[in-house]
Amino acid sequence: MRLYRTTLGPCVEQDGRVHRVTGYSWDQLVTSEDLHGLLASVVELGEPWTDFESAGILAPVESQDVWAAGVTYYRSRSARMEESKDAGGGSFYDRVYAAERPELFFKSPARDVVGHQGAVRIRRDAHWSVPEPELTLLINDRGQIIGYTAGNDMSSRDIEGENPLYLPQAKVYEGSCALGPCVLVSSAQLPTTAGIQIEIHRDGQMEFSGTTTLAELKREPAVLAGYLFRENKFPAGCFLMTGTGIVPPDSFTLRLGDEVHISIDGIGTLVNRVA
Ligand code: DO4
Ligand code: MG
């Protein structure tokens, strides 16, 4: 079951049929005792919503802030060690990749999250910018993973590579976080065969594409969520991006007008243009 947030309220899609979910705000759905059961009854009893296409899709967020995990794939570890070698990155990315405690950082307040078909941004003071396609967990107020969406952790590699203390500036700025198009509602773990794919289109041509699978993700999603909830409370739930396993070659940087397509099996494709 996939849950969308639209201009006309939440709706659920299953097997191509869409139903409106009335009487609940997005936050109430995220914190409900049994989201899956609630949506199953809407699918069973509700009238199909044939007008879905006319409603705009919004970011699947109301009050949920977004956090992110880093260096959870070998590819991210290697790329970051290389970009930060002049700042001593040879050891700190390697160490966090191997450590028991994951790297977790604040990524975006709820109000700044960009949805499907919205515009993500590159920093104007950066000259090396990349998208990071990441499986993103939706976690309820009790710390339980209740769904999954596709995320883009836009990053300025020159800024984070210059000094690790610049990471918040490289990661947290207006238009740096996109989520969507929907939430795959499931508390079950996704199969390790689930694929993550990115395509970057420039002037109608494919400029870069890459793939990975969840088999490459070094840490269990539930363990990442457990660390985040150790000493934090999220009364409306939150999102947690699980890190990137795809990094374009060092010669690549995003340009204004590029279009980023991030697909995750079972979820769909998040499309954003770069502004
Ligand atoms: O440590 C820097 C950020 C890592 C990150 O965002 C990732 O691995 O996805
Ligand atoms: Mg990332």
Tab-separated table of C-alpha atoms and ligand atoms in Angstrom:
chain	number	residue	atom	x	y	z
A	1	MET	CA	0.000	0.000	0.000
A	2	ARG	CA	1.294	3.434	-0.912
A	3	LEU	CA	0.226	6.538	0.998
A	4	TYR	CA	0.257	9.917	-0.779
A	5	ARG	CA	-0.188	13.400	0.596
A	6	THR	CA	-2.015	15.539	-1.961
A	7	THR	CA	-3.443	19.033	-2.179
A	8	LEU	CA	-6.829	17.404	-1.464
A	9	GLY	CA	-5.667	15.368	1.538
A	10	PRO	CA	-4.096	11.952	2.077
A	11	CYS	CA	-4.936	9.005	-0.159
A	12	VAL	CA	-3.917	5.373	-0.389
A	13	GLU	CA	-3.103	3.405	-3.534
A	14	GLN	CA	-3.148	-0.350	-3.883
A	15	ASP	CA	-3.032	-2.354	-7.124
A	16	GLY	CA	-3.577	0.831	-9.122
A	17	ARG	CA	-6.774	1.811	-7.252
A	18	VAL	CA	-6.728	5.014	-5.232
A	19	HIS	CA	-8.926	5.862	-2.213
A	20	ARG	CA	-9.106	9.105	-0.251
A	21	VAL	CA	-8.359	8.872	3.455
A	22	THR	CA	-10.770	11.279	5.124
A	23	GLY	CA	-10.986	12.362	8.744
A	24	TYR	CA	-7.254	12.137	9.486
A	25	SER	CA	-4.469	14.654	9.203
A	26	TRP	CA	-1.082	13.412	7.979
A	27	ASP	CA	0.323	13.639	11.513
A	28	GLN	CA	-2.592	11.595	12.873
A	29	LEU	CA	-1.920	8.881	10.295
A	30	VAL	CA	1.812	8.767	11.113
A	31	THR	CA	1.137	8.428	14.835
A	32	SER	CA	-1.899	6.113	14.614
A	33	GLU	CA	-1.777	2.820	16.531
A	34	ASP	CA	-2.187	0.697	13.408
A	35	LEU	CA	-1.604	2.630	10.185
A	36	HIS	CA	-1.550	-0.488	8.025
A	37	GLY	CA	-4.889	-1.732	9.435
A	38	LEU	CA	-6.475	1.699	9.111
A	39	LEU	CA	-5.480	1.976	5.446
A	40	ALA	CA	-6.530	-1.620	4.735
A	41	SER	CA	-10.051	-0.779	5.896
A	42	VAL	CA	-10.098	2.331	3.678
A	43	VAL	CA	-9.048	0.178	0.709
A	44	GLU	CA	-11.710	-2.427	1.518
A	45	LEU	CA	-14.639	-0.111	2.228
A	46	GLY	CA	-13.875	3.195	0.494
A	47	GLU	CA	-15.044	4.366	-2.917
A	48	PRO	CA	-12.250	4.487	-5.517
A	49	TRP	CA	-11.009	8.026	-6.180
A	50	THR	CA	-10.894	8.444	-9.928
A	51	ASP	CA	-9.822	12.080	-9.823
A	52	PHE	CA	-6.427	11.405	-8.229
A	53	GLU	CA	-4.473	12.701	-11.233
A	54	SER	CA	-5.973	16.184	-10.802
A	55	ALA	CA	-4.673	16.525	-7.210
A	56	GLY	CA	-1.095	17.754	-6.864
A	57	ILE	CA	1.281	15.476	-4.961
A	58	LEU	CA	2.851	17.126	-1.906
A	59	ALA	CA	5.918	16.106	0.072
A	60	PRO	CA	4.841	13.258	2.407
A	61	VAL	CA	5.506	15.423	5.440
A	62	GLU	CA	3.485	17.521	7.872
A	63	SER	CA	5.422	17.926	11.156
A	64	GLN	CA	8.094	15.264	10.622
A	65	ASP	CA	11.663	16.576	10.632
A	66	VAL	CA	14.241	14.714	8.576
A	67	TRP	CA	17.447	13.176	9.901
A	68	ALA	CA	20.082	11.326	7.916
A	69	ALA	CA	22.642	8.585	8.379
A	70	GLY	CA	26.007	8.779	6.633
A	71	VAL	CA	28.784	6.494	5.412
A	72	THR	CA	26.544	3.437	5.488
A	73	TYR	CA	27.741	2.133	2.107
A	74	TYR	CA	31.319	1.333	1.098
A	75	ARG	CA	30.989	3.644	-1.922
A	76	SER	CA	30.200	6.639	0.294
A	77	ARG	CA	33.123	5.815	2.612
A	78	SER	CA	35.598	5.709	-0.309
A	79	ALA	CA	34.285	8.840	-2.048
A	80	ARG	CA	34.419	10.829	1.195
A	81	MET	CA	37.878	9.661	2.135
A	82	GLU	CA	39.060	10.848	-1.271
A	83	GLU	CA	37.278	14.250	-1.220
A	84	SER	CA	38.573	15.058	2.288
A	85	LYS	CA	42.093	13.678	2.071
A	86	ASP	CA	43.663	17.123	2.480
A	87	ALA	CA	41.587	17.594	5.653
A	88	GLY	CA	42.661	14.248	7.127
A	89	GLY	CA	39.565	12.390	5.885
A	90	GLY	CA	41.597	9.228	5.379
A	91	SER	CA	40.768	8.146	8.886
A	92	PHE	CA	37.532	9.683	10.149
A	93	TYR	CA	35.206	8.346	7.410
A	94	ASP	CA	36.878	4.947	7.583
A	95	ARG	CA	36.487	4.900	11.352
A	96	VAL	CA	32.790	5.787	11.305
A	97	TYR	CA	32.120	3.169	8.615
A	98	ALA	CA	33.570	0.512	10.915
A	99	ALA	CA	32.329	1.868	14.265
A	100	GLU	CA	29.356	0.515	16.167
A	101	ARG	CA	27.789	3.991	16.511
A	102	PRO	CA	26.526	5.307	13.151
A	103	GLU	CA	26.891	8.836	11.862
A	104	LEU	CA	23.513	10.585	12.247
A	105	PHE	CA	22.860	14.220	11.446
A	106	PHE	CA	19.934	16.603	11.240
A	107	LYS	CA	18.976	17.133	7.593
A	108	SER	CA	15.847	19.263	7.240
A	109	PRO	CA	13.001	20.808	9.173
A	110	ALA	CA	9.622	19.566	7.977
A	111	ARG	CA	8.758	22.959	6.462
A	112	ASP	CA	11.674	22.848	4.001
A	113	VAL	CA	11.166	19.388	2.529
A	114	VAL	CA	10.647	19.419	-1.240
A	115	GLY	CA	8.170	16.941	-2.761
A	116	HIS	CA	7.886	15.097	-6.066
A	117	GLN	CA	8.263	17.472	-9.040
A	118	GLY	CA	9.474	20.286	-6.759
A	119	ALA	CA	12.758	22.140	-7.147
A	120	VAL	CA	15.876	21.123	-5.227
A	121	ARG	CA	18.735	23.613	-4.984
A	122	ILE	CA	22.488	23.709	-5.226
A	123	ARG	CA	24.290	26.145	-2.957
A	124	ARG	CA	25.412	29.244	-4.807
A	125	ASP	CA	28.760	29.210	-2.951
A	126	ALA	CA	29.531	25.571	-3.854
A	127	HIS	CA	31.176	24.355	-7.037
A	128	TRP	CA	30.824	20.579	-6.570
A	129	SER	CA	27.250	19.471	-5.870
A	130	VAL	CA	25.634	16.045	-6.071
A	131	PRO	CA	22.317	14.395	-5.300
A	132	GLU	CA	22.346	11.417	-2.923
A	133	PRO	CA	19.605	8.838	-3.554
A	134	GLU	CA	18.624	7.272	-0.240
A	135	LEU	CA	16.072	4.855	1.101
A	136	THR	CA	14.283	6.909	3.757
A	137	LEU	CA	12.470	5.475	6.762
A	138	LEU	CA	9.224	6.858	8.146
A	139	ILE	CA	9.304	6.269	11.894
A	140	ASN	CA	6.340	6.848	14.218
A	141	ASP	CA	6.418	8.547	17.616
A	142	ARG	CA	7.106	5.160	19.262
A	143	GLY	CA	10.271	4.606	17.243
A	144	GLN	CA	8.710	1.972	14.960
A	145	ILE	CA	9.483	1.949	11.235
A	146	ILE	CA	6.084	2.199	9.538
A	147	GLY	CA	7.066	2.959	5.963
A	148	TYR	CA	9.626	3.888	3.353
A	149	THR	CA	10.062	6.661	0.836
A	150	ALA	CA	12.707	7.812	-1.639
A	151	GLY	CA	14.967	10.660	-0.550
A	152	ASN	CA	17.510	13.008	-2.068
A	153	ASP	CA	20.205	14.220	0.361
A	154	MET	CA	21.586	17.064	-1.785
A	155	SER	CA	25.213	17.681	-0.818
A	156	SER	CA	28.025	20.152	-1.550
A	157	ARG	CA	31.085	17.926	-1.785
A	158	ASP	CA	33.676	20.716	-1.943
A	159	ILE	CA	32.368	22.243	1.293
A	160	GLU	CA	32.185	18.993	3.281
A	161	GLY	CA	35.546	17.903	1.824
A	162	GLU	CA	37.315	21.067	2.943
A	163	ASN	CA	36.638	20.432	6.625
A	164	PRO	CA	34.308	17.932	8.351
A	165	LEU	CA	33.078	20.724	10.616
A	166	TYR	CA	31.468	22.258	7.532
A	167	LEU	CA	29.151	19.253	7.124
A	168	PRO	CA	26.000	21.089	8.303
A	169	GLN	CA	26.584	23.798	5.678
A	170	ALA	CA	27.175	21.192	2.972
A	171	LYS	CA	24.006	19.344	3.903
A	172	VAL	CA	21.453	21.705	5.436
A	173	TYR	CA	20.298	24.593	3.287
A	174	GLU	CA	17.104	25.617	1.527
A	175	GLY	CA	16.073	23.044	-1.092
A	176	SER	CA	18.586	20.414	0.050
A	177	CYS	CA	16.128	17.662	0.942
A	178	ALA	CA	13.516	15.999	-1.254
A	179	LEU	CA	11.206	13.122	-0.304
A	180	GLY	CA	8.496	11.248	-2.205
A	181	PRO	CA	6.513	10.601	-4.215
A	182	CYS	CA	4.722	8.521	-1.545
A	183	VAL	CA	5.264	6.303	1.478
A	184	LEU	CA	5.271	2.550	1.007
A	185	VAL	CA	3.432	1.557	4.190
A	186	SER	CA	5.048	-1.509	5.691
A	187	SER	CA	6.711	-2.419	8.946
A	188	ALA	CA	8.444	-5.381	7.312
A	189	GLN	CA	12.064	-5.023	6.287
A	190	LEU	CA	12.514	-4.431	2.548
A	191	PRO	CA	14.280	-7.292	0.725
A	192	THR	CA	18.037	-6.882	0.256
A	193	THR	CA	17.397	-7.302	-3.483
A	194	ALA	CA	15.438	-4.006	-3.538
A	195	GLY	CA	17.133	-1.691	-6.016
A	196	ILE	CA	17.899	2.021	-5.771
A	197	GLN	CA	18.473	3.839	-9.025
A	198	ILE	CA	19.379	7.363	-10.015
A	199	GLU	CA	19.281	9.100	-13.372
A	200	ILE	CA	20.397	12.666	-13.929
A	201	HIS	CA	19.052	14.213	-17.119
A	202	ARG	CA	20.663	17.272	-18.677
A	203	ASP	CA	19.268	18.997	-21.769
A	204	GLY	CA	17.161	15.925	-22.508
A	205	GLN	CA	20.139	13.530	-22.342
A	206	MET	CA	21.205	11.124	-19.612
A	207	GLU	CA	24.228	12.712	-17.905
A	208	PHE	CA	24.722	10.102	-15.187
A	209	SER	CA	22.997	6.937	-13.999
A	210	GLY	CA	23.801	4.529	-11.217
A	211	THR	CA	22.277	1.685	-9.245
A	212	THR	CA	22.760	-0.128	-5.977
A	213	THR	CA	20.736	-2.509	-3.826
A	214	LEU	CA	19.966	-2.729	-0.144
A	215	ALA	CA	22.402	-5.635	0.063
A	216	GLU	CA	25.132	-2.954	0.054
A	217	LEU	CA	23.661	-1.093	3.045
A	218	LYS	CA	25.965	-1.911	5.945
A	219	ARG	CA	23.587	-1.103	8.799
A	220	GLU	CA	20.138	-2.418	9.662
A	221	PRO	CA	17.422	0.266	9.326
A	222	ALA	CA	16.040	-0.690	12.750
A	223	VAL	CA	19.462	-0.171	14.344
A	224	LEU	CA	19.770	3.286	12.750
A	225	ALA	CA	16.275	4.171	14.016
A	226	GLY	CA	17.215	2.846	17.469
A	227	TYR	CA	20.225	5.166	17.696
A	228	LEU	CA	18.153	8.162	16.611
A	229	PHE	CA	15.508	7.477	19.265
A	230	ARG	CA	18.028	6.785	22.062
A	231	GLU	CA	17.994	10.339	23.349
A	232	ASN	CA	15.442	12.119	21.140
A	233	LYS	CA	11.662	12.333	21.181
A	234	PHE	CA	9.612	12.853	18.016
A	235	PRO	CA	5.957	13.430	18.994
A	236	ALA	CA	4.893	13.534	15.315
A	237	GLY	CA	7.368	10.884	14.137
A	238	CYS	CA	10.252	11.634	11.816
A	239	PHE	CA	12.094	10.562	8.670
A	240	LEU	CA	15.554	9.032	8.609
A	241	MET	CA	17.557	8.870	5.370
A	242	THR	CA	19.773	5.791	5.366
A	243	GLY	CA	22.782	7.024	3.377
A	244	THR	CA	23.893	6.864	-0.219
A	245	GLY	CA	25.430	3.949	-2.077
A	246	ILE	CA	25.745	5.854	-5.350
A	247	VAL	CA	28.234	8.673	-5.845
A	248	PRO	CA	28.856	10.078	-9.357
A	249	PRO	CA	32.480	10.303	-10.573
A	250	ASP	CA	34.530	13.206	-9.199
A	251	SER	CA	34.288	15.022	-12.556
A	252	PHE	CA	30.515	15.365	-12.121
A	253	THR	CA	28.710	18.319	-10.605
A	254	LEU	CA	25.032	19.229	-10.844
A	255	ARG	CA	23.965	22.216	-12.924
A	256	LEU	CA	20.896	24.426	-12.829
A	257	GLY	CA	18.140	22.823	-14.913
A	258	ASP	CA	19.277	19.213	-14.367
A	259	GLU	CA	16.514	16.737	-13.570
A	260	VAL	CA	17.123	14.111	-10.888
A	261	HIS	CA	15.133	10.851	-10.981
A	262	ILE	CA	15.455	8.578	-7.948
A	263	SER	CA	13.659	5.215	-8.070
A	264	ILE	CA	13.356	2.612	-5.348
A	265	ASP	CA	11.680	-0.738	-5.954
A	266	GLY	CA	8.206	-0.843	-4.407
A	267	ILE	CA	8.087	2.917	-3.808
A	268	GLY	CA	8.279	4.650	-7.189
A	269	THR	CA	10.230	7.520	-8.695
A	270	LEU	CA	10.961	10.891	-7.120
A	271	VAL	CA	11.633	13.538	-9.777
A	272	ASN	CA	13.097	16.961	-9.005
A	273	ARG	CA	14.592	19.673	-11.129
A	274	VAL	CA	17.624	21.586	-9.916
A	275	ALA	CA	17.125	25.300	-9.378
B	1	DO4	O1	29.586	12.036	6.335
B	1	DO4	C1	29.074	12.727	5.519
B	1	DO4	C2	27.739	12.519	4.936
B	1	DO4	C3	27.501	11.127	4.485
B	1	DO4	C4	26.260	10.933	3.724
B	1	DO4	O2	25.427	11.803	3.586
B	1	DO4	C5	25.993	9.620	3.105
B	1	DO4	O3	26.825	8.706	3.206
B	1	DO4	O4	24.941	9.483	2.495
B	2	MG	MG	23.687	11.175	2.336
